[in-house]
Short mmCIF file of C-alpha atoms and ligand atoms in Angstrom, two decimals:
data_model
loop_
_atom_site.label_atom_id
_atom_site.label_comp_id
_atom_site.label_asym_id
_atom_site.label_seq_id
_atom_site.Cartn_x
_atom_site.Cartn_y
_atom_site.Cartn_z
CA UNK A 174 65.44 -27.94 -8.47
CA UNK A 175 66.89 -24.38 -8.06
CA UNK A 176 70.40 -25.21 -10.02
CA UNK A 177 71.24 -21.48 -9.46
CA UNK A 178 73.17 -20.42 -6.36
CA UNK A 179 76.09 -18.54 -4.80
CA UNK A 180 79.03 -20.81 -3.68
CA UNK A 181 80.95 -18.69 -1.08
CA UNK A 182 80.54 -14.96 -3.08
CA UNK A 183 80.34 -16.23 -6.75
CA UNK A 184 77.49 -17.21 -8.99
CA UNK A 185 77.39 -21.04 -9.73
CA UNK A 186 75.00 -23.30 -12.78
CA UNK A 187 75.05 -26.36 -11.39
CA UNK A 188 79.07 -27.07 -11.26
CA UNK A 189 79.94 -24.11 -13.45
CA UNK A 190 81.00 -21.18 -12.17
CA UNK A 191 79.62 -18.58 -13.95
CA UNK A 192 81.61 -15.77 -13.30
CA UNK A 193 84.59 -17.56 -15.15
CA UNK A 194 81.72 -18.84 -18.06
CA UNK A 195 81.44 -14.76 -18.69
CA UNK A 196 85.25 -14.27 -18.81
CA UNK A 197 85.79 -17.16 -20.83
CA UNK A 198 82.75 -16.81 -23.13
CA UNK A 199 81.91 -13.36 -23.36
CA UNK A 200 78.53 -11.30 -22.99
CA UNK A 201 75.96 -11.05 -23.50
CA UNK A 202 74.85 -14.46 -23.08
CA UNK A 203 71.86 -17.05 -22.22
CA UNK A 204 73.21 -19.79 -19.80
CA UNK A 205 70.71 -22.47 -19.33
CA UNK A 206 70.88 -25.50 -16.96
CA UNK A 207 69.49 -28.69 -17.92
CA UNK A 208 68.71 -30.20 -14.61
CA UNK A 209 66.65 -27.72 -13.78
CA UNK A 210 64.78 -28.03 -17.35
CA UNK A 211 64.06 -31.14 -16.96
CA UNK A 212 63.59 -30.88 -13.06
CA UNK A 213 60.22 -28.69 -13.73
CA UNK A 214 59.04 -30.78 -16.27
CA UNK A 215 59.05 -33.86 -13.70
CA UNK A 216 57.51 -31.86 -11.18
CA UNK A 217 54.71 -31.06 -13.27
CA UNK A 218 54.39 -34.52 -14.61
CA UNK A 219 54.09 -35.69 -10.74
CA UNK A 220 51.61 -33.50 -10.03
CA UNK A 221 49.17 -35.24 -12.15
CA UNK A 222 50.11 -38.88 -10.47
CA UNK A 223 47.95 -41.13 -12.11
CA UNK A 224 45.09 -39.07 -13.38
CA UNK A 225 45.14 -39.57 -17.69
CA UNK A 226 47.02 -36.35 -19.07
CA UNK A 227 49.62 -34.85 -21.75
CA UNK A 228 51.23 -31.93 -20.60
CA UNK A 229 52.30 -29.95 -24.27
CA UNK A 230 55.37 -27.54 -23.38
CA UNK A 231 53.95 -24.13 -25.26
CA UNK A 232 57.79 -23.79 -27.76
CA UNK A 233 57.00 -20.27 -27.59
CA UNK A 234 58.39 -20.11 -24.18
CA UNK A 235 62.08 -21.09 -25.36
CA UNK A 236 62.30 -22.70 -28.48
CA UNK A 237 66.01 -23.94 -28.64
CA UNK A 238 66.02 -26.89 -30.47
CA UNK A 239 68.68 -28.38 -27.39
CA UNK A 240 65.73 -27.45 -24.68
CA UNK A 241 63.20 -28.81 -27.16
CA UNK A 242 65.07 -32.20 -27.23
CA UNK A 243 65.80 -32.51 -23.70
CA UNK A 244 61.74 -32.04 -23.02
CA UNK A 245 60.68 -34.19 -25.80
CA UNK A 246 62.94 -36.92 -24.31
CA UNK A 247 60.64 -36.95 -21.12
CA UNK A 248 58.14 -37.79 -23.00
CA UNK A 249 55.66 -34.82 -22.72
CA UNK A 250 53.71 -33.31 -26.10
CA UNK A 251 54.56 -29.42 -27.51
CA UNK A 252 52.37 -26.72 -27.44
CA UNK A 253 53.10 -24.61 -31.34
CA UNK A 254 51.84 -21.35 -32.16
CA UNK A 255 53.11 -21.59 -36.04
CA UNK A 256 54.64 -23.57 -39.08
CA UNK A 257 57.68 -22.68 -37.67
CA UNK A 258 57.31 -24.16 -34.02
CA UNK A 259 55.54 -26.91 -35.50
CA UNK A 260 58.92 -28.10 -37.63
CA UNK A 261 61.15 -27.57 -34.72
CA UNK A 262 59.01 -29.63 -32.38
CA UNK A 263 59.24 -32.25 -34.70
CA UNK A 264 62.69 -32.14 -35.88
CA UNK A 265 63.32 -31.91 -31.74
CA UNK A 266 62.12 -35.19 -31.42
CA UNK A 267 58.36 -34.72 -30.33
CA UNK A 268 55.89 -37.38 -31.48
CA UNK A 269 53.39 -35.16 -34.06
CA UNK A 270 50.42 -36.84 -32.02
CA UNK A 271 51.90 -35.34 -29.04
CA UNK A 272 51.52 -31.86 -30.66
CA UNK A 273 48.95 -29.22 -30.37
CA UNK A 274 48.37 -25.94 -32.79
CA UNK A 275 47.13 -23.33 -31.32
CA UNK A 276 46.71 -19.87 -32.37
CA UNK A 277 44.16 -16.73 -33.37
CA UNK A 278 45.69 -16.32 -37.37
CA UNK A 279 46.34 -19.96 -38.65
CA UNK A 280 47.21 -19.65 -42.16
CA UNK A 281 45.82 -22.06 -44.97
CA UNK A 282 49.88 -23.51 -45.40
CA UNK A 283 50.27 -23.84 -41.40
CA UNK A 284 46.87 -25.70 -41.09
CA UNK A 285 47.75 -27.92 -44.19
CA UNK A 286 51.09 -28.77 -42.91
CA UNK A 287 49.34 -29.80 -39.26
CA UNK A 288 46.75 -31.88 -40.97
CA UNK A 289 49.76 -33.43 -43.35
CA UNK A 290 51.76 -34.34 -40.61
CA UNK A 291 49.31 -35.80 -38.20
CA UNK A 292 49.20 -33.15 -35.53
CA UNK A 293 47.29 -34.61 -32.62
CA UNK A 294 44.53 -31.24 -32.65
CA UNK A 295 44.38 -27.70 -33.68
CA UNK A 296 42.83 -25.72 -31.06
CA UNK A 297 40.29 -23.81 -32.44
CA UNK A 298 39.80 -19.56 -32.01
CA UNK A 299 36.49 -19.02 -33.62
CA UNK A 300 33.40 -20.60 -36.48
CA UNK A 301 35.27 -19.13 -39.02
CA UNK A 302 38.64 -21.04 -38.70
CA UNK A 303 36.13 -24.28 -38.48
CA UNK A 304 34.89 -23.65 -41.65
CA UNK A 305 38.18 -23.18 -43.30
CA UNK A 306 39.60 -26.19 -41.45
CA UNK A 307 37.24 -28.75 -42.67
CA UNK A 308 37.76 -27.20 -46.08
CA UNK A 309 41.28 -27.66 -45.84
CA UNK A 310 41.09 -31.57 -44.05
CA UNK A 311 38.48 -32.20 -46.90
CA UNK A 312 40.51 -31.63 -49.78
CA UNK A 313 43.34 -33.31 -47.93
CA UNK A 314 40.73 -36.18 -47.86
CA UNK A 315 41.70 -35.78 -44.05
CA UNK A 316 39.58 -35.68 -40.42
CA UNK A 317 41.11 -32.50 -38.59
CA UNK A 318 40.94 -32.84 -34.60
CA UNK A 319 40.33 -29.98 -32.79
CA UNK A 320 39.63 -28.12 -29.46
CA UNK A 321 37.30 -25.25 -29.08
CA UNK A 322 39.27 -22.79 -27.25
CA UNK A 323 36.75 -20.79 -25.44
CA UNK A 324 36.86 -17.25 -23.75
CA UNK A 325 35.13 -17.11 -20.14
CA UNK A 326 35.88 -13.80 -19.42
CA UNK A 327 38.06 -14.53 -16.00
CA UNK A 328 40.33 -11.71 -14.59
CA UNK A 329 43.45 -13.17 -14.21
CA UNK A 330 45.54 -10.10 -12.51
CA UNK A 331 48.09 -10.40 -14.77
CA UNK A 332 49.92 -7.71 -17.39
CA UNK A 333 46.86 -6.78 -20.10
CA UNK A 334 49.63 -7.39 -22.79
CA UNK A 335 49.85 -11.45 -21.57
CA UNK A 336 46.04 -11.56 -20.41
CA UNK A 337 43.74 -13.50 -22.87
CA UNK A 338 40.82 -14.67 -20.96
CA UNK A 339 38.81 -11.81 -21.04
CA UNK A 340 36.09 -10.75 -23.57
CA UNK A 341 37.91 -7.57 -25.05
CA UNK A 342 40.68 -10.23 -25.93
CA UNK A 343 41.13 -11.52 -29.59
CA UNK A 344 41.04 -15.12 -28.06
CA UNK A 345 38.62 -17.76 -27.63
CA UNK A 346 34.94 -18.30 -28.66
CA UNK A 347 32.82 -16.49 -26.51
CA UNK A 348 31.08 -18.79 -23.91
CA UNK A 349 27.49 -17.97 -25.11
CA UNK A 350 28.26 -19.26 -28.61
CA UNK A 351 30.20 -22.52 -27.36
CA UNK A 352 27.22 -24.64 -27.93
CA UNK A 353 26.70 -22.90 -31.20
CA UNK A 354 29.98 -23.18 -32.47
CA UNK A 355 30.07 -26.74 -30.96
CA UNK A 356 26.64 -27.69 -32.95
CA UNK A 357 28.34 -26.74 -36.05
CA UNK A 358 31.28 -28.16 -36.27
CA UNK A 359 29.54 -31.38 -35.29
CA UNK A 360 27.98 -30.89 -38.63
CA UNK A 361 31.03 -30.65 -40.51
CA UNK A 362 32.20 -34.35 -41.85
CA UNK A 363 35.82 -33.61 -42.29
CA UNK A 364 36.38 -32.48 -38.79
CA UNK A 365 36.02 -34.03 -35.01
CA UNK A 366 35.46 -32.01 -31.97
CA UNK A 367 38.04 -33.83 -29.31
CA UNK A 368 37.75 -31.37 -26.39
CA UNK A 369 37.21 -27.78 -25.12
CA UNK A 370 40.53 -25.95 -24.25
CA UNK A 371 41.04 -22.50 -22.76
CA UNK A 372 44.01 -20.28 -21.67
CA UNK A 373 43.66 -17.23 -19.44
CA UNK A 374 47.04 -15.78 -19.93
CA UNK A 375 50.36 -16.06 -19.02
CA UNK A 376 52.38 -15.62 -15.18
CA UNK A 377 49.35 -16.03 -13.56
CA UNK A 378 50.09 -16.02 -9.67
CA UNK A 379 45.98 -16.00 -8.51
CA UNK A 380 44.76 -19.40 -8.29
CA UNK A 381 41.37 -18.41 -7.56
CA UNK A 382 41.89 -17.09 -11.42
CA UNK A 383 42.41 -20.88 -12.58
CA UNK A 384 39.88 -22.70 -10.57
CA UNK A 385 37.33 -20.16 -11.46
CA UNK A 386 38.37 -21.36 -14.95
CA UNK A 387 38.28 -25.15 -14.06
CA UNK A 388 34.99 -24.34 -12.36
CA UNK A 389 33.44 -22.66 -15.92
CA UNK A 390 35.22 -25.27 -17.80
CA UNK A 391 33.73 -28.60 -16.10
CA UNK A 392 30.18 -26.51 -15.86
CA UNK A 393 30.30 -25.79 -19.55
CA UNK A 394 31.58 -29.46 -20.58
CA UNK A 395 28.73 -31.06 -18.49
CA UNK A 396 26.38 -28.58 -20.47
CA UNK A 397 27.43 -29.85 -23.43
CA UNK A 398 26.93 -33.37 -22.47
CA UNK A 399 23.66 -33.08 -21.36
CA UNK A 400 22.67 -31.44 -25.06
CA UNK A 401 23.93 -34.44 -26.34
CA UNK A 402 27.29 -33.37 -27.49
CA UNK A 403 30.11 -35.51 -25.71
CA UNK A 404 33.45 -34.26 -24.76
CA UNK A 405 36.11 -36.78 -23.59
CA UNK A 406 39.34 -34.04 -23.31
CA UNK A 407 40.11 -30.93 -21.81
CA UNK A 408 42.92 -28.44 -22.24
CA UNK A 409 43.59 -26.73 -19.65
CA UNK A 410 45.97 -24.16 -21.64
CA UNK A 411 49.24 -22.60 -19.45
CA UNK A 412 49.91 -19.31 -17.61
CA UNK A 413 51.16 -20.93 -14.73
CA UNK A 414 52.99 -17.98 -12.87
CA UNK A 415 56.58 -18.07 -11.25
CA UNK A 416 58.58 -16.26 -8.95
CA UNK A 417 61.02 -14.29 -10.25
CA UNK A 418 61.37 -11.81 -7.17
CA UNK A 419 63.79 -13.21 -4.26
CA UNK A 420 65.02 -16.00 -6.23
CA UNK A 421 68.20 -16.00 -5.14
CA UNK A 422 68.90 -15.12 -1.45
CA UNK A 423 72.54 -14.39 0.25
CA UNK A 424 73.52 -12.03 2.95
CA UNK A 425 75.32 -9.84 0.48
CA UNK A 426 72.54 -9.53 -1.30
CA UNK A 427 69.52 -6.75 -0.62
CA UNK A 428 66.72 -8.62 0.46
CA UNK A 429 63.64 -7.93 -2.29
CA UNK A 430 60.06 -7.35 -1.19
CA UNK A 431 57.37 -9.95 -0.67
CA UNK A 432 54.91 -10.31 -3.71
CA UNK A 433 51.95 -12.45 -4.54
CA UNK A 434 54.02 -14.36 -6.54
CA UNK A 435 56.17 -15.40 -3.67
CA UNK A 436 55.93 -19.02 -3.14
CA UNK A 437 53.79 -20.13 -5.69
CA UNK A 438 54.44 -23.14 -7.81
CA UNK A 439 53.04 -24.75 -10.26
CA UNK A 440 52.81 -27.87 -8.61
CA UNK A 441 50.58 -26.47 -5.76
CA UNK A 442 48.74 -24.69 -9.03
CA UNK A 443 48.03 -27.82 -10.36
CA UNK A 444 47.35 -29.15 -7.00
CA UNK A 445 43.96 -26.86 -6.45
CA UNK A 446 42.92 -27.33 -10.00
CA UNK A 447 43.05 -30.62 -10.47
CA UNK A 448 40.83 -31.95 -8.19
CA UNK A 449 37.74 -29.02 -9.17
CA UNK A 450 38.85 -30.61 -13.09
CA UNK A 451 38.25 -33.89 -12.11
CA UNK A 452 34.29 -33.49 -12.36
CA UNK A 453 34.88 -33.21 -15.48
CA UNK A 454 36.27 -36.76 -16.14
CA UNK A 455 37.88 -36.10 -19.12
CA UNK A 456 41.04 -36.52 -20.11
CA UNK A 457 43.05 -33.37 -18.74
CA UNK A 458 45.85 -31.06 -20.98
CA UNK A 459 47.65 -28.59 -20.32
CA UNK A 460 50.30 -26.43 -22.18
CA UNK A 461 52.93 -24.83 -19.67
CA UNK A 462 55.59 -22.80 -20.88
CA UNK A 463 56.87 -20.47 -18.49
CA UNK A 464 56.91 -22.51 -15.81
CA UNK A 465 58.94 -25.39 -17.10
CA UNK A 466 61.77 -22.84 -18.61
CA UNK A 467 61.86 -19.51 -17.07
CA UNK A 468 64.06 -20.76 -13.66
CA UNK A 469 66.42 -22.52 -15.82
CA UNK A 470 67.90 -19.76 -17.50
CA UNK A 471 70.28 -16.70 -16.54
CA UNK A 472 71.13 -13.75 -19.08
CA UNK A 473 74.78 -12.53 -18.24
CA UNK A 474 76.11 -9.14 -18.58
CA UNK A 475 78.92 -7.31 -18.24
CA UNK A 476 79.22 -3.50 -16.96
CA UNK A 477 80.24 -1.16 -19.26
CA UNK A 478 79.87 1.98 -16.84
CA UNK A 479 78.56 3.55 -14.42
CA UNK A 480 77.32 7.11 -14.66
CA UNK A 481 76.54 9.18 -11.87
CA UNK A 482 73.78 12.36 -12.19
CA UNK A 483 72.27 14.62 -10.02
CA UNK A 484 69.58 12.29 -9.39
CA UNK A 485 70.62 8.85 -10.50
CA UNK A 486 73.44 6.39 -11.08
CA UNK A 487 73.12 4.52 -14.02
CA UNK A 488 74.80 0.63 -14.54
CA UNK A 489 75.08 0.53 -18.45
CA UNK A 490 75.81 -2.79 -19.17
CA UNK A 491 76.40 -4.84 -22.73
CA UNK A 492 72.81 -6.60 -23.02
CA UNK A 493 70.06 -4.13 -23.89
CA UNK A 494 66.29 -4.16 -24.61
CA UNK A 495 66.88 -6.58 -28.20
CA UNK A 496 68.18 -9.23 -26.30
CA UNK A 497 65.98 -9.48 -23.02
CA UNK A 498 62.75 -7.09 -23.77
CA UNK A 499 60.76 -8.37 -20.82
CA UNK A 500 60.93 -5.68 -18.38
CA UNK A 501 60.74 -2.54 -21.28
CA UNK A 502 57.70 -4.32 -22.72
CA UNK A 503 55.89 -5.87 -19.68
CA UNK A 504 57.53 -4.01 -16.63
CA UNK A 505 58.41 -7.25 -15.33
CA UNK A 506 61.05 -7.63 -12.85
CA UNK A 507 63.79 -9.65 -12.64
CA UNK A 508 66.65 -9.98 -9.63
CA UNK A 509 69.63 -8.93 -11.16
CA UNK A 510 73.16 -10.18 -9.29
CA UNK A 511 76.52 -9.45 -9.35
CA UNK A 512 78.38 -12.89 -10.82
CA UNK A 513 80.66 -11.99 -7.87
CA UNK A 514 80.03 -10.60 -4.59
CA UNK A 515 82.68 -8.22 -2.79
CA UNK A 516 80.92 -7.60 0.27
CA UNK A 517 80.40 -3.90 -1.18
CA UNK A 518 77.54 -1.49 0.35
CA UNK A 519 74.02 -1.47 -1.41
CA UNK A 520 73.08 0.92 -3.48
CA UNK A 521 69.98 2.72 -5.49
CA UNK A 522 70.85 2.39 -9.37
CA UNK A 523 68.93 1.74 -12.85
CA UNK A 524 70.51 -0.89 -14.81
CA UNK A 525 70.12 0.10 -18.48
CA UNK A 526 71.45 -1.18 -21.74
CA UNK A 527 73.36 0.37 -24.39
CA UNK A 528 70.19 1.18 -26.96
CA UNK A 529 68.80 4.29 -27.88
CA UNK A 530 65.97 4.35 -26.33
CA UNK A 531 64.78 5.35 -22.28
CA UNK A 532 62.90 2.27 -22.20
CA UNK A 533 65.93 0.17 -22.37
CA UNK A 534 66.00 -0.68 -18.99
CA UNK A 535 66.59 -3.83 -17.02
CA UNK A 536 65.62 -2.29 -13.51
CA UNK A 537 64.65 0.85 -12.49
CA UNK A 538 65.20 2.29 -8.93
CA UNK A 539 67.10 -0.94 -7.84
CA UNK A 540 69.26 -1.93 -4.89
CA UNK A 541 72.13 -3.44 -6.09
CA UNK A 542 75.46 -4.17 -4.16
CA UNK A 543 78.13 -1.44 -5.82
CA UNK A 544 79.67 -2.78 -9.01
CA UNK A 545 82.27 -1.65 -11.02
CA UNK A 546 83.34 -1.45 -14.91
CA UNK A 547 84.23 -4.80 -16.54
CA UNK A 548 82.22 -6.46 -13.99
CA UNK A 549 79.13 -9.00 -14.16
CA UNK A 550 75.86 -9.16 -13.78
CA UNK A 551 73.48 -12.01 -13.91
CA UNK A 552 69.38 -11.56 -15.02
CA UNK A 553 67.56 -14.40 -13.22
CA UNK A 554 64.87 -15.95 -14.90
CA UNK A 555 65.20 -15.33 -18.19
CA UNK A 556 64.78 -18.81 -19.46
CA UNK A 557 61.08 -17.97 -20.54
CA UNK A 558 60.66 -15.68 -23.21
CA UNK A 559 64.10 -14.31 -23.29
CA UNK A 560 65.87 -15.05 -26.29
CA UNK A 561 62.96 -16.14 -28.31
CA UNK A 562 61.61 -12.19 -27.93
CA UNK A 563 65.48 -10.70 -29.02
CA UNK A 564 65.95 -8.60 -32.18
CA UNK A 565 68.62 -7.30 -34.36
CA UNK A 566 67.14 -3.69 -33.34
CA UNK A 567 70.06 -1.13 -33.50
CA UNK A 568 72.24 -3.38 -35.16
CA UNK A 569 72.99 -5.63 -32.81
CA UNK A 570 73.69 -9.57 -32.94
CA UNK A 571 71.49 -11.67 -31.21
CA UNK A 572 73.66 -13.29 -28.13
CA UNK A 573 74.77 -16.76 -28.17
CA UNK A 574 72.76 -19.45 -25.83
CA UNK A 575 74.60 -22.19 -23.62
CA UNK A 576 73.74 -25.35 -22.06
CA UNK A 577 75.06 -26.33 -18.65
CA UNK A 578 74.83 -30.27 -17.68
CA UNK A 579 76.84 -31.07 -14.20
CA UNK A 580 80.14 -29.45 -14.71
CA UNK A 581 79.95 -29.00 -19.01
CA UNK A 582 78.67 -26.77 -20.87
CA UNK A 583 78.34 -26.68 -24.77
CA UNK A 584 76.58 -23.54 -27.40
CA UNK A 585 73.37 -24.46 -28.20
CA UNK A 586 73.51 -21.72 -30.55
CA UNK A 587 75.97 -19.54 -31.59
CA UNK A 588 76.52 -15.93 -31.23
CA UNK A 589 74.96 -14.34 -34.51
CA UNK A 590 77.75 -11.75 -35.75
CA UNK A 591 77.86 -8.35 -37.35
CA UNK A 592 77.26 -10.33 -41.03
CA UNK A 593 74.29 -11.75 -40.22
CA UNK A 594 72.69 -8.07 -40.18
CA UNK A 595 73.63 -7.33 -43.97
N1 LIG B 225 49.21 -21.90 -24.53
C1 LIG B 225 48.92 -20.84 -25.30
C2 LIG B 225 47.83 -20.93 -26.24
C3 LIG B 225 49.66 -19.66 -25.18
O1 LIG B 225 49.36 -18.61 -25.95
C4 LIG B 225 50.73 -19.58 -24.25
C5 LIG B 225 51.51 -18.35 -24.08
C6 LIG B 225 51.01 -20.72 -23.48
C7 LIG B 225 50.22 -21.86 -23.63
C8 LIG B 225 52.13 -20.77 -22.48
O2 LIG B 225 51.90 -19.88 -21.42
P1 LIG B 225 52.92 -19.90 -20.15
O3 LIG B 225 52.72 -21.22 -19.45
O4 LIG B 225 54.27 -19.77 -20.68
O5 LIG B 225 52.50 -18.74 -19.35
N2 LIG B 225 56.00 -12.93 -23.78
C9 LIG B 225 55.22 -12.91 -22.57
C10 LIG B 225 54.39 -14.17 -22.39
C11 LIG B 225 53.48 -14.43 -23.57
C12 LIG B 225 52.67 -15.72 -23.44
C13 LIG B 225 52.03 -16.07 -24.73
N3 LIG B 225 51.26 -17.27 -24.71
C14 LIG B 225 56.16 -12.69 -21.38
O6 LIG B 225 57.36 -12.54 -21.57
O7 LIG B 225 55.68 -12.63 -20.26
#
C-alpha cells in the first residue's frame, strides 16, 4: 500500500525514480501514485465487509479531477463542500446520487444546483438552512434530502483550526435542539429527513474520540425513534487521522520520534467504530478524505541554499508556504527526505521556503542528513490538502501535479506560469 520507498539510496513512486522525475520535470512539484490512491480506498471499502454503506471521498482533500476519476471508478460517492466541488465530482465521473453537500454557508445558487442535479442529500448545519432549503426544493417543485449534522461536543485532540465537534465550533446543530430541529423539518413538505450525520474534525488519531461519537450518535438516533421520528442512515462524517511521522524508514535516515499517531489506520478506526455503530442499524456513511489521499502524494523540492548563522542552518529550498501551507498554518509535520541519500552525517536544520515571511517553514529544528545546493528534497504526505490549500501569494505559480501508474507518469495539471498572475 506504501508505493513510496528508497531503492538502494534513491527515492522511488512505484517504478519511477523520483530523483530523475525532479531533474527531468522540475520543482516544485506534486507527484502522486495511483496505486496507492486507489489502494486506501479498497482498504476502507473492506473494512465495512458486508455491512450496507457509501463511503463519500470529502473532494476537499485533493480535488484533481485525475484523483477524482480514479476514486469515482471504484465506485465510492464524493463528499462536496461547494458548487465548485459539486461540478468536478460530477464531471469526474461520480454518480450525483452518490454525492453529499455538506457545509456551514450554502448559498441559494449551490443549494439550487444540488437539488437540480439530484444530489443524493445536503447535510444540514442548522433550522435556518432547513427553512431556506424547503423554500428552495419547493419552488423547484422538488423533495430535498438531507442529514442533520449535529454537534456533540466531543474533544477530539486534534489542531483547534481542523476541530469541529465541539460547541464553540460553527458546526452542527447542537444536540439539545436535534429533536427540535428534527420535529420541524418533519413538518416541512418539500423536504425529507434521511439520516443524522456528524464530523468531529479532521487527523483525528484518538479513537476513543470516534466511538464516543458512535456511542452519542446510536444513543441519539434510538431517541429519536422512540419519539416517533425514524432514521434509517447515518453519516459518520471523516477525520480519520494518518501517520505522517516515520513514514519512511532507512538506515540513512534519522529515526523520528514515536507519536500517537504511530500506527494508526483507518482500517483499525473503522474497525472499533463499526461494531458500537451497528446498534444503530442504519445504513452507515462516512466521508474520508485525508485518509484515502494524504499517503499517496509527495511534494518535491529542490535546494536553493543553505545558510549557516550563529544559531541555525537554514535549507531554503524552491517550494514555500503558497504551495504546501500545512505546517505554517497547522504546525503539522511532515518527514522531509533527501530524493538521494549519500550516506552524509545528520544534522539540525530548518527547512524554509523562499517567501517573505518567518512562518514559511517546512520544518523547524529538524534532523536531516546534510544536503547540498541543487539537491532534492521530498515532503511526504502531502497528498491531502496540499495543492488544493496553494496560492499565488508573492507572485508565485502554483506547481504542476503528476500522476505515477507502474513505471508512467503523465501531468494531471500543468504548471500555472508567470501569465496566469496578470
Ligand atoms: N466531511 C466534512 C464535512 C469535512 O468538513 C471534512 C474536512 C471531511 C469530511 C474530510 O475530513 P478528513 O477525512 O480529510 O479528515 N486543511 C486541513 C484539514 C481540513 C479538513 C476540513 N474538513 C489540514 O490540512 O489538515
Amino acid at each position: 500500500m506504501e508505493e513510496f520507498q528508497f531503492r538502494q539510496n534513491e527515492l522511488w513512486c512505484e517504478q519511477v525514480n523520483l530523483n530523475h522525475l525532479a531533474a527531468e520535470c522540475g520543482t516544485p512539484l506534486y507527484v502522486y501514485s495511483k496505486r496507492s490512491i486507489v489502494d486506501h480506498c479498497r482498504h476502507v471499502e473492506r473494512a465495512f465487509g458486508t455491512i450496507d454503506h457509501l463511503s463519500c471521498y470529502a473532494v476537499k482533500a485533493n480535488a484533481n479531477i485525475a484523483v477524482l476519476r480514479l476514486l469515482a471508478g471504484e465506485g465510492i460517492g464524493a463528499d462536496a463542500g461547494s458548487i465548485g466541488e459539486m461540478r468536478i465530482a460530477i464531471e469526474a465521473g461520480f454518480s450525483p446520487e452518490k454525492i453529499t453537500f455538506s457545509g456551514v454557508g450554502k448559498r441559494d445558487d449551490e443549494i439550487e444546483y444540488a437539488l437540480k442535479k439530484g444530489i443524493m442529500a445536503l447535510n444540514v448545519e442548522s433550522s435556518e438552512e432547513i427553512d431556506v432549503i424547503d423554500a428552495i426544493a419547493s419552488r423547484l417543485k422538488s423533495r430535498a434530502k438531507i442529514f442533520l449534522r449535529l454537534n456533540f461536543d466531543i474533544e477530539s485532540g486534534t489542531h483547534p483550526y481542523i476541530t469541529t465537534g465541539r460547541k464553540q465550533n460553527k458546526f452542527g446543530i447542537e444536540l439539545d435542539s436535534a429533536a427540535e430541529a428534527l420535529r420541524r423539518a418533519r413538518s416541512f413538505s418539500n423536504v425529507e429527513v434521511i439520516g443524522i450525520h456528524t464530523h468531529l474534525g479532521s487527523q483525528i488519531t484518538r479513537v476513543d474520540a470516534f466511538i464516543a461519537a458512535a456511542t452519542a450518535m446510536v444513543k441519539v438516533i434510538r431517541e429519536l425513534r422512540a419519539d416517533g421520528m425514524p432514521i434509517s442512515q447515518l453519516n459518520f462524517g471523516g477525520g480519520f487521522g494518518v501517520q505522517y511521522r516515520d513514514y519512511i524508514t532507512h538506515p540513512g535516515l534519522p529515526a523520528e520520534i514515536e507519536h500517537s499517531e504511530s500506527g494508526v489506520t483507518t482500517v483499525k478506526m473503522l474497525q472499533a467504530v463499526l461494531p458500537v455503530l451497528a446498534g444503530a442499524n442504519c445504513r452507515i456513511l462516512i466521508q474520508p478524505g485525508r485518509s484515502i489521499v494524504a499517503h499517496a502524494g509527495i511534494l518535491m523540492t529542490k535546494v536553493l541554499y543553505i545558510k549557516d548563522t550563529k544559531s541555525k542552518r537554514f535549507v531554503i529550498v524552491d517550494a514555500g508556504m503558497n504551495d504546501l501551507i500545512r505546517p505554517s498554518l497547522y504546525q503539522s509535520y511532515h518527514q522531509i527526505v533527501p530524493l538521494c541519500l549519500k550516506g552524509r552525517p545528520h544534522g539540525v536544520v530548518d527547512i524554509v521556503g523562499p517567501l517573505c515571511e518567518s512562518g514559511d517553514f517546512f520544518a523547524l529544528d529538524r534532523m536531516l542528513p546534510a544536503v547540498e545546493r541543487s539537491e532534492y528534497l521530498g515532503v511526504l504526505c502531502t497528498g491531502a490538502y496540499g495543492y488544493v490549500l496553494s496560492s499565488n501569494y508573492n507572485g508565485r505559480p502554483r506547481p504542476a501535479e503528476m500522476l505515477v501508474d507502474g513505471d508512467q507518469f503523465g501531468v494531471i495539471r500543468k504548471p500555472e506560469t508567470i501569465s496566469d498572475l496578470y
